[in-house]
XYZ file of C-alpha atoms in Angstrom:
688
model
C 0.018 -0.062 0.032
C 1.241 3.586 -0.846
C 2.344 5.643 1.857
C 0.821 9.097 2.566
C 3.602 11.063 0.318
C 2.464 9.587 -2.609
C -1.388 9.742 -2.371
C -3.042 12.764 -3.591
C -4.082 15.231 -0.699
C -7.709 16.027 -2.240
C -9.104 14.055 -5.161
C -12.047 15.486 -7.195
C -14.687 13.016 -5.362
C -13.289 13.977 -1.788
C -13.750 17.592 -3.010
C -17.199 17.030 -4.304
C -18.230 15.363 -1.112
C -16.650 17.455 1.003
C -18.343 20.488 -0.227
C -21.701 18.734 0.162
C -20.688 17.548 3.670
C -19.980 21.315 4.427
C -23.238 22.422 3.636
C -24.994 19.382 5.548
C -23.141 20.055 8.809
C -25.196 23.693 9.126
C -27.528 21.440 10.970
C -27.732 23.145 14.472
C -28.142 19.596 15.855
C -24.585 18.810 14.608
C -22.776 22.336 15.129
C -23.689 22.279 18.707
C -21.031 19.286 19.186
C -18.635 22.379 18.173
C -19.525 25.087 20.525
C -17.159 27.682 19.038
C -18.808 27.309 15.981
C -22.202 26.903 17.244
C -21.719 30.695 18.798
C -20.823 31.673 14.902
C -23.825 29.909 13.576
C -26.122 31.748 16.047
C -24.619 35.272 15.430
C -24.987 34.428 11.561
C -28.789 33.468 11.970
C -29.120 36.526 14.299
C -27.566 38.905 11.734
C -29.400 37.466 8.855
C -32.792 38.124 10.530
C -31.644 41.797 11.169
C -30.894 41.690 7.313
C -34.393 40.205 6.192
C -36.320 42.324 9.256
C -34.539 45.951 9.468
C -36.800 46.848 12.124
C -36.528 43.934 14.319
C -34.859 45.745 17.027
C -36.727 48.919 16.489
C -33.730 51.146 16.235
C -34.402 52.807 13.319
C -32.295 50.810 11.087
C -32.198 51.747 7.647
C -31.070 50.564 4.006
C -27.572 51.524 4.948
C -26.920 49.098 7.929
C -29.242 46.584 5.926
C -26.165 46.132 3.359
C -23.789 46.157 5.955
C -25.727 43.402 7.776
C -25.960 41.271 4.579
C -22.034 41.717 4.035
C -21.608 40.638 8.023
C -24.008 37.820 7.579
C -22.703 36.585 4.368
C -18.848 36.491 5.575
C -20.102 34.574 8.797
C -21.669 32.026 6.609
C -18.527 31.566 4.857
C -16.809 31.347 8.072
C -18.791 28.498 9.109
C -18.774 26.835 5.718
C -15.176 26.673 5.941
C -14.923 25.258 9.165
C -17.409 22.499 7.972
C -15.294 21.958 4.910
C -11.907 21.213 6.776
C -13.849 18.642 8.767
C -15.593 17.370 5.717
C -11.895 17.027 3.924
C -10.427 15.099 6.874
C -13.619 12.626 6.873
C -13.546 12.534 3.005
C -9.832 11.043 2.968
C -10.880 8.236 5.556
C -14.148 7.339 3.837
C -12.311 7.111 0.314
C -10.283 4.223 2.024
C -13.546 2.756 3.335
C -14.650 2.213 -0.022
C -11.793 0.209 -0.705
C -12.652 -2.000 2.303
C -16.151 -2.274 1.540
C -15.399 -3.921 -1.799
C -14.206 -6.940 0.146
C -17.628 -7.301 1.833
C -19.147 -9.303 -0.776
C -22.038 -11.815 -0.311
C -20.148 -14.933 0.843
C -21.379 -18.435 1.060
C -19.765 -20.684 3.572
C -19.624 -24.706 3.917
C -20.297 -25.258 7.585
C -19.309 -28.710 9.051
C -21.595 -30.004 11.716
C -21.051 -32.135 14.265
C -22.100 -35.159 12.499
C -19.667 -35.018 9.831
C -22.386 -33.512 7.353
C -22.227 -30.315 5.461
C -24.337 -27.452 5.047
C -24.052 -24.246 3.064
C -24.837 -20.695 4.788
C -24.709 -17.243 3.847
C -21.825 -15.622 5.966
C -24.029 -13.246 7.733
C -26.131 -16.352 9.106
C -22.833 -17.816 10.809
C -22.496 -17.636 14.532
C -19.653 -17.526 16.902
C -17.896 -21.295 17.106
C -19.500 -22.398 13.682
C -16.640 -24.672 11.990
C -16.304 -23.680 8.252
C -14.268 -25.319 5.399
C -12.769 -22.918 2.953
C -11.002 -24.308 -0.098
C -8.551 -22.502 -2.762
C -10.093 -19.785 -4.498
C -12.946 -19.171 -1.682
C -13.436 -16.226 0.498
C -12.832 -16.545 4.014
C -16.341 -15.823 5.342
C -15.697 -14.112 8.588
C -12.869 -13.853 11.023
C -11.777 -17.055 12.657
C -8.907 -19.072 13.851
C -7.501 -22.217 11.799
C -8.039 -25.413 13.545
C -6.741 -27.583 10.636
C -4.967 -27.623 7.353
C -2.261 -25.195 6.014
C -2.760 -22.843 3.071
C -1.734 -19.410 1.708
C -4.308 -16.477 2.149
C -4.198 -13.514 0.032
C -4.810 -10.437 2.315
C -3.893 -7.742 -0.186
C -7.428 -6.443 0.193
C -6.720 -5.342 3.904
C -2.770 -5.112 3.643
C -1.900 -3.866 0.376
C 0.503 -6.397 0.232
C 0.389 -8.967 -2.728
C 2.593 -11.917 -1.355
C 0.019 -14.252 0.216
C 0.511 -15.375 3.657
C 0.883 -19.129 5.184
C -1.853 -19.417 7.643
C -1.634 -22.713 9.882
C -2.957 -24.114 13.257
C -1.378 -22.908 16.196
C 1.550 -20.401 16.436
C 1.103 -16.923 15.677
C -0.217 -17.123 12.059
C -3.172 -18.891 12.841
C -6.133 -16.220 12.642
C -7.794 -15.415 9.477
C -9.743 -11.988 8.352
C -13.001 -12.181 6.668
C -12.754 -11.037 3.085
C -9.591 -12.381 2.608
C -8.804 -15.221 -0.054
C -7.479 -18.657 0.193
C -5.357 -19.205 -2.605
C -3.957 -23.108 -2.080
C -5.206 -25.929 -0.392
C -7.831 -25.921 2.177
C -8.556 -24.729 5.665
C -10.926 -25.506 8.722
C -11.821 -22.443 10.729
C -13.617 -21.904 13.815
C -15.407 -18.587 13.443
C -14.570 -16.219 16.312
C -16.635 -13.067 15.513
C -20.554 -12.552 14.572
C -21.417 -10.504 11.538
C -21.047 -7.015 11.924
C -18.550 -7.323 14.446
C -15.477 -8.621 12.199
C -12.221 -6.919 12.209
C -13.004 -5.715 8.769
C -16.351 -3.991 10.190
C -14.578 -2.461 12.886
C -11.972 -0.999 10.611
C -14.965 0.337 8.286
C -16.518 1.968 11.413
C -13.393 3.641 12.705
C -12.349 4.902 9.530
C -15.761 6.573 8.710
C -15.268 8.229 12.397
C -18.553 6.609 13.692
C -16.596 5.351 16.606
C -14.301 8.226 16.988
C -14.666 9.971 20.025
C -12.771 12.825 21.440
C -9.374 12.396 23.144
C -8.797 13.587 26.738
C -6.399 16.382 25.250
C -8.866 17.241 22.641
C -11.980 17.382 25.614
C -9.405 19.714 27.497
C -8.609 21.942 24.808
C -12.137 22.218 23.821
C -13.126 23.182 27.315
C -10.561 25.760 27.140
C -11.974 27.223 24.042
C -15.372 27.097 25.317
C -14.137 29.044 28.297
C -12.547 31.609 26.068
C -16.056 31.973 23.986
C -17.832 32.766 27.264
C -15.447 35.121 28.632
C -15.569 36.967 25.194
C -19.472 36.794 24.953
C -19.703 38.264 28.620
C -17.192 41.071 27.449
C -19.369 41.997 24.289
C -22.704 41.769 25.797
C -21.462 44.390 28.653
C -19.866 46.167 25.862
C -23.372 47.199 24.355
C -24.934 49.067 27.394
C -21.606 50.800 28.192
C -21.410 52.249 24.960
C -25.154 53.029 24.821
C -24.572 54.958 27.870
C -21.768 57.038 26.112
C -24.191 57.615 23.576
C -22.126 55.637 20.967
C -24.118 53.711 18.434
C -22.640 50.224 17.649
C -24.648 48.093 15.386
C -25.519 44.458 16.706
C -24.028 43.217 13.249
C -20.484 44.723 14.659
C -20.600 43.490 18.136
C -21.477 39.867 16.507
C -18.581 40.412 14.386
C -16.487 41.238 17.167
C -17.338 38.508 18.941
C -16.568 35.733 16.312
C -13.045 37.899 15.721
C -12.313 37.786 19.490
C -13.433 33.907 20.105
C -10.868 31.402 19.002
C -12.840 30.396 15.809
C -9.817 29.287 13.945
C -8.503 26.348 16.120
C -12.411 25.829 16.634
C -12.866 25.294 12.925
C -9.946 22.924 12.746
C -9.996 21.255 15.916
C -11.953 18.331 14.943
C -10.458 18.112 11.411
C -6.841 17.954 13.019
C -7.962 14.863 15.372
C -9.767 12.931 12.356
C -6.408 13.822 10.083
C -4.290 12.403 12.816
C -6.104 8.925 12.563
C -5.888 9.116 9.210
C -2.326 9.547 8.834
C -2.015 6.464 10.861
C -4.307 4.628 8.500
C -2.016 5.925 5.486
C 0.666 3.751 7.118
C -1.453 0.812 7.075
C -2.221 0.927 10.964
C -5.734 0.705 12.196
C -6.079 2.727 15.433
C -9.052 1.376 17.433
C -9.680 4.784 19.081
C -8.453 8.255 18.849
C -7.123 7.869 22.357
C -4.651 5.535 21.143
C -3.170 7.944 18.384
C -3.005 10.603 20.946
C -1.193 8.162 23.743
C 1.357 7.669 20.878
C 2.479 11.335 21.193
C 2.866 11.060 25.055
C 5.034 7.894 25.041
C 7.798 7.847 27.236
C 8.944 4.142 26.999
C 9.100 1.418 24.141
C 8.999 -2.133 24.568
C 10.236 -4.276 21.522
C 10.841 -7.893 21.038
C 14.363 -8.505 19.470
C 13.228 -11.361 17.184
C 11.612 -9.870 13.980
C 11.657 -6.139 15.390
C 15.274 -5.421 16.297
C 16.737 -8.357 14.305
C 15.858 -10.149 11.219
C 15.022 -13.379 13.024
C 17.348 -15.690 10.674
C 20.576 -16.292 12.065
C 22.945 -15.381 9.290
C 26.368 -16.636 8.520
C 29.121 -13.864 8.909
C 32.373 -15.575 9.462
C 34.718 -19.079 8.797
C 36.813 -19.644 11.592
C 39.158 -22.615 11.012
C 40.857 -24.423 14.008
C 44.765 -24.653 14.207
C 46.367 -26.394 10.974
C 43.130 -26.248 8.664
C 43.272 -23.796 5.693
C 40.271 -21.498 5.601
C 39.414 -22.646 2.001
C 38.883 -26.030 3.093
C 36.597 -24.806 5.992
C 34.658 -22.894 3.459
C 34.125 -25.647 0.819
C 33.306 -27.981 3.677
C 30.650 -25.355 5.220
C 29.403 -24.997 1.680
C 29.157 -28.683 1.103
C 27.247 -29.237 4.603
C 24.495 -26.684 3.225
C 24.156 -27.577 -0.273
C 20.665 -29.260 0.451
C 19.900 -27.188 3.367
C 16.824 -24.746 2.638
C 16.680 -23.424 6.001
C 17.510 -19.466 6.324
C 20.925 -20.285 7.927
C 21.956 -22.747 5.483
C 21.239 -20.377 2.626
C 23.116 -17.787 4.362
C 26.267 -20.006 4.537
C 26.087 -20.717 0.945
C 25.710 -17.216 0.142
C 28.769 -16.165 2.167
C 30.664 -19.001 0.817
C 30.016 -17.859 -2.797
C 31.114 -14.402 -1.547
C 34.358 -15.887 -0.383
C 35.073 -17.433 -4.066
C 34.194 -21.281 -3.169
C 34.308 -23.511 -6.414
C 30.596 -24.471 -7.140
C 31.634 -26.185 -10.419
C 30.372 -29.443 -9.249
C 27.252 -28.321 -7.324
C 24.677 -29.955 -9.466
C 26.497 -33.558 -9.519
C 27.225 -33.435 -5.813
C 23.299 -32.469 -4.997
C 22.074 -35.366 -7.402
C 24.430 -37.904 -5.939
C 24.429 -37.045 -2.058
C 22.252 -38.183 0.804
C 20.870 -35.201 2.668
C 21.001 -35.515 6.243
C 18.442 -33.005 8.061
C 18.582 -31.348 11.356
C 16.716 -33.014 14.129
C 16.431 -32.067 17.690
C 17.923 -35.371 18.885
C 21.089 -35.222 16.275
C 21.322 -31.343 16.448
C 23.337 -31.513 13.219
C 22.745 -31.666 9.637
C 24.761 -32.299 6.331
C 25.358 -34.896 3.401
C 26.765 -38.241 2.763
C 28.519 -38.065 -0.452
C 28.990 -40.807 -2.940
C 32.535 -41.467 -2.157
C 31.446 -42.172 1.581
C 32.453 -38.772 2.935
C 30.278 -37.639 5.910
C 30.016 -33.939 5.926
C 28.332 -32.527 9.245
C 27.769 -29.103 10.905
C 26.089 -28.810 14.200
C 26.186 -27.835 17.963
C 29.368 -27.789 19.852
C 28.717 -30.416 22.119
C 27.370 -32.609 19.473
C 29.887 -32.578 16.989
C 32.566 -32.734 19.747
C 30.834 -35.758 21.287
C 30.838 -37.560 17.666
C 34.329 -36.678 16.860
C 35.749 -38.086 19.974
C 33.380 -41.215 19.351
C 35.328 -41.813 15.997
C 38.947 -41.155 17.886
C 39.789 -37.679 16.842
C 41.748 -35.176 18.968
C 39.566 -31.866 19.396
C 41.514 -29.238 18.405
C 42.866 -26.826 21.257
C 41.688 -23.704 20.146
C 38.309 -25.055 19.351
C 36.647 -24.161 22.792
C 38.222 -20.639 22.697
C 36.516 -19.971 19.069
C 33.240 -21.291 20.382
C 33.482 -18.893 23.607
C 34.580 -15.867 21.453
C 31.383 -16.265 19.141
C 29.021 -17.035 22.109
C 30.343 -13.778 23.828
C 29.546 -11.800 20.575
C 26.033 -12.922 21.019
C 26.425 -15.432 17.763
C 25.706 -18.876 17.369
C 28.608 -21.151 16.821
C 28.295 -23.895 14.108
C 30.982 -26.227 14.383
C 32.038 -27.943 10.798
C 33.386 -31.532 10.481
C 34.605 -33.698 7.553
C 34.539 -37.563 8.540
C 34.201 -36.487 12.273
C 37.274 -34.519 12.121
C 36.484 -30.755 13.305
C 37.713 -28.207 10.864
C 36.232 -25.087 12.476
C 33.247 -22.895 13.326
C 30.772 -21.108 11.108
C 29.715 -17.867 13.221
C 25.986 -17.183 12.646
C 24.616 -14.045 13.800
C 21.148 -12.533 14.393
C 21.309 -9.739 12.119
C 20.402 -6.199 13.530
C 18.036 -4.241 11.072
C 19.774 -1.792 9.153
C 18.944 1.903 10.315
C 17.507 0.857 13.599
C 20.478 2.500 15.545
C 19.802 5.827 14.033
C 16.210 5.473 14.784
C 16.780 4.599 18.313
C 18.866 7.839 18.830
C 15.918 9.972 17.073
C 13.676 8.343 19.839
C 16.174 9.160 22.456
C 16.179 12.305 21.196
C 12.520 12.649 21.841
C 12.912 11.451 25.177
C 11.761 8.054 24.682
C 13.448 4.965 26.338
C 13.644 1.794 24.247
C 13.900 -1.703 25.937
C 14.256 -4.878 24.185
C 12.901 -8.107 25.269
C 14.235 -11.513 24.357
C 14.545 -15.065 25.353
C 18.405 -15.191 24.688
C 20.697 -15.565 27.774
C 21.836 -12.415 29.178
C 25.355 -12.513 27.275
C 23.736 -12.640 23.655
C 21.063 -10.088 24.815
C 23.883 -7.450 26.024
C 25.594 -7.927 22.587
C 22.545 -7.262 20.567
C 21.425 -4.581 22.811
C 24.640 -2.716 22.211
C 24.780 -3.105 18.652
C 21.226 -1.945 18.254
C 21.763 1.079 20.739
C 18.525 0.178 22.648
C 18.518 1.832 26.236
C 17.915 -1.553 28.114
C 17.065 -4.979 27.624
C 15.369 -8.047 29.513
C 17.055 -11.381 28.923
C 15.359 -14.651 28.949
C 12.000 -12.642 29.292
C 8.886 -14.637 29.571
C 5.084 -13.159 29.108
C 4.995 -12.094 32.553
C 8.304 -10.356 32.521
C 6.802 -7.846 29.815
C 3.868 -7.370 32.051
C 6.087 -6.428 34.999
C 8.095 -3.923 33.010
C 5.329 -2.253 31.754
C 3.618 -1.908 35.108
C 7.001 -0.660 36.711
C 7.382 2.165 34.272
C 3.660 2.795 34.492
C 4.066 3.165 38.145
C 6.821 5.837 37.467
C 4.068 7.961 35.628
C 5.485 6.843 32.192
C 3.246 6.188 29.079
C 4.384 2.622 27.774
C 4.182 1.256 24.066
C 4.671 -2.285 22.818
C 4.353 -4.568 19.818
C 3.141 -8.261 19.672
C 1.632 -10.590 17.527
C 1.027 -13.661 20.018
C -1.481 -14.962 22.223
C 1.077 -14.950 25.190
C 1.409 -11.006 24.007
C -2.172 -10.380 24.622
C -2.066 -9.705 28.539
C 1.009 -7.148 27.955
C -0.585 -5.467 24.844
C -3.527 -4.838 26.895
C -1.519 -3.673 29.830
C 0.342 -0.973 27.543
C -1.149 2.388 26.882
C -0.370 1.912 23.147
C -0.502 -1.845 22.078
C 0.309 -2.411 18.357
C -0.660 -5.743 17.437
C 0.397 -7.601 14.062
C -2.307 -8.361 11.707
C -0.849 -12.035 11.006
C -0.904 -12.674 14.799
C -3.856 -14.352 16.858
C -7.139 -12.722 17.242
C -6.220 -12.699 21.094
C -3.424 -10.426 20.379
C -5.518 -8.183 18.107
C -8.468 -8.109 20.440
C -5.906 -6.907 23.363
C -4.367 -4.056 21.545
C -5.489 -0.712 20.558
C -3.732 -0.555 17.210
C -3.418 -3.233 14.407
C -0.670 -3.028 11.908
C -2.045 -4.469 8.722
C 1.576 -4.862 7.042
C 2.709 -6.823 10.230
C 5.744 -5.064 10.457
C 6.807 -4.586 14.197
C 9.061 -1.833 13.574
C 6.244 0.367 12.570
C 5.518 1.132 16.213
C 8.361 4.135 15.506
C 6.595 5.677 12.787
C 3.395 5.534 14.880
C 4.886 7.214 17.734
C 6.120 9.852 15.516
C 2.665 10.302 13.947
C 1.245 10.864 17.573
C 3.955 13.398 18.502
C 3.187 15.385 15.068
C -0.703 15.076 16.119
C 0.155 16.925 19.531
C 2.513 19.189 17.937
C -0.083 20.185 15.176
C -2.943 21.029 17.643
C -0.402 22.883 19.670
C 0.951 24.714 16.686
C -2.442 25.728 15.278
C -3.756 26.713 18.906
C -0.816 29.074 19.484
C -1.446 30.770 16.132
C -5.260 31.013 16.632
C -4.912 32.809 20.103
C -1.994 34.920 18.547
C -4.535 36.047 15.599
C -7.109 36.799 18.076
C -4.741 39.662 19.604
C -3.733 40.972 16.404
C -7.521 41.344 15.393
C -8.010 43.440 18.313
C -6.308 46.177 16.797
C -8.248 46.066 13.918
C -11.887 46.182 15.376
C -11.618 48.031 18.742
C -10.257 51.264 17.439
C -12.667 51.137 14.449
C -15.672 50.485 16.649
C -14.877 53.389 19.187
C -12.679 55.952 17.460
C -15.649 57.971 16.481
C -16.814 58.596 19.748
C -13.462 58.376 21.314
C -10.988 60.174 18.986
C -7.774 59.053 21.249
C -8.714 55.443 19.845
C -7.354 56.539 16.669
C -3.836 56.143 17.958
C -4.637 52.424 18.070
C -5.463 52.091 14.299
C -1.874 51.209 13.556
C -2.900 49.073 10.519
C -4.124 52.493 8.999
C -7.242 51.155 7.791
C -9.525 53.030 5.431
C -12.852 53.367 7.592
C -14.420 51.745 10.592
C -16.634 49.337 8.210
C -13.865 48.404 6.297
C -11.918 47.548 8.986
C -14.457 45.292 10.697
C -15.286 43.693 7.417
C -11.713 43.378 6.439
C -11.327 41.607 10.231
C -14.072 39.339 9.326
C -12.849 37.933 5.920
C -9.394 37.444 7.194
C -11.145 35.523 10.024
C -12.832 33.428 7.354
C -10.346 32.824 4.943
C -7.288 31.838 7.556
C -9.543 28.638 8.224
C -9.054 26.892 4.558
C -5.523 28.067 4.444
C -4.670 26.366 7.372
C -6.304 23.058 6.146
C -3.397 21.646 4.446
C -1.445 21.965 7.809
C -4.227 20.524 9.786
C -4.518 17.723 7.405
C -0.740 16.871 6.862
C 0.447 17.746 10.276
C 3.243 20.067 11.341
C 6.539 18.667 10.197
C 8.188 17.104 13.351
C 11.842 16.803 14.327
C 13.154 15.090 17.507
C 13.806 17.703 19.869
C 13.329 18.406 23.591
C 10.096 19.643 24.991
C 11.616 23.101 25.890
C 12.943 23.288 22.390
C 9.802 22.626 20.811
C 7.816 25.034 22.888
C 10.113 27.778 22.018
C 10.387 26.954 18.154
C 6.111 27.109 18.257
C 5.969 30.250 20.172
C 8.577 31.764 17.659
C 7.012 30.419 14.527
C 3.447 30.187 15.147
C 2.982 32.723 17.956
C 4.831 35.471 16.396
C 3.465 34.246 12.856
C -0.032 34.452 14.191
C 0.364 37.922 15.202
C 2.167 39.432 11.981
C -0.403 37.388 9.521
C -3.298 39.370 10.435
C -1.665 42.722 10.190
C -0.627 42.070 6.761
C -3.536 39.954 5.819
C -6.317 42.784 7.060
C -4.337 45.423 5.710
C -4.315 43.679 2.254
C -8.015 43.053 2.253
C -8.880 46.573 3.183
C -6.924 48.021 0.572
C -9.007 46.072 -1.789
C -12.419 46.185 -0.085
C -12.080 49.841 0.980
C -12.664 51.879 -2.320
C -15.465 49.128 -3.201
C -17.249 49.975 0.251
C -16.715 53.865 -0.361
C -18.681 53.309 -4.097
C -21.351 51.442 -2.298
C -21.816 53.807 0.176
C -20.425 52.036 3.500
């Protein structure tokens, strides 16, 4: 699936639907959910009534004020429309993905296996939890479930965007299947684990559409602040009217409403919901489904990151990195023997030995002949060695140190004196020593290493710069764990860890007031995923893990938790930056409207007209227009997010105050003045 950067910001369909949605959101029942914009709508309705019924307040309003009221009403209408449009754009991008997901929800028939061994065909929506269904190659999985028998490849591209089928089988961490995916080979018996309408796919669609989106704690706190500021400025304006009347200063009601709209935080009020929706959308663009906005927001506050070693920090497959011959053995002979021992070995370790030997220029001319004439000896838990028996009677083996040593002694060979030292050195580096023998004579050691993923060390440095501590969990012994931890650059590690150890470290960190994130995919990870503030489960993992987590990675890439944390940070930073900009905007607008309102009655107020605006009317309308058009101008920032760079909270605050605080003060001075220069002459012509 494409990343965010490759996707169009707004398509034609999204634009069309967003415009329609913006008008639909004028419904007061919907608008009351956003108190700031609801106040603007009430003001719009009131000014509109004054325009239609000029004598409503019986204050002698004439045609002159009627035209002024109409202009103010129109600008207020545009302000609300732009705020609704911002939210509709954010929702539209999510709904575009929903349409793709809904295409996978086809009417599917399922072959249900009854307890007596008979079969019955049901529609997918008729299935209940506990039903056993048989799905064969080419058929669609009717609903979420667990594989109880069989092994097959499943095409999950409709959900994950990845074209490569995934092998599913009973047990382990790849036993769960998702409704709407397609079995591409063999067959599977599946036990249904969810009811129709409650599948993972249904939850994804509901969440992306925003039907389940609830305001997060930070969003609620900010909304409370905005409502408080709105109430304060409403009280200020309400008390201003009798005061000016007492001073015999006539201020039109439309002007007072315009003052209210310009003073209350309409900019962030119009963008707040869009920022939250866009934050979840950005996570979705990374192919991660957040079960709630709270989960995305929690990512921005993460202090500690718990990561599994295998598959997350390392590739999980041990790779050959070095051939170390014992004293008296030529390295070329060891390389050739190691290559022979792996010719028929299809394991990742065996393939890596062949690859390393080829890089070291091993002679491969007789490869086909040896394969055709030799007998493959497979690795077993009992023998702990593998290799080949060649046609000429030569026996090539590679395996564990103690096993090969025992076989060599039994054959009457002397164990090389430096063998134990080589094995100890490899082990101390966190590697696996694989001893190679020819006819039970030990030739040397192959160094197998669990390779740390490239670029991870730099990523962990970035996390450290954000103030996030990384802890690696592994079942390896302390020596190996320490070596991997040092190479990867994590801050700490837990060796020989068990599921209860993960829960303990999470609880210990949380007891210190830390926000903890972790990844997992197995049933044994479910308790820890549930305990963590941010739990990222792999889509390829078990249903238990996905149910326990509050995020699911459709690509099953454990390292993606790092990107998700950065998106959470970006969400909080975007909200903070635009709030700073909005409040700073309001400060600047005071200098446009307050002098314009009062300088007719109080000449000394002219000294505050530092923008040198044309007339009081043009000043008020210019400020109102600027207040409206700044909302759509900030939509791209709200949608894409403020660019995030790892830095301390103090530096981040200073940067926001400098860019968005200072910028928020300067922008209205420039914008309002430019608008005044344009509309001033027009208002003069029409007599305002």
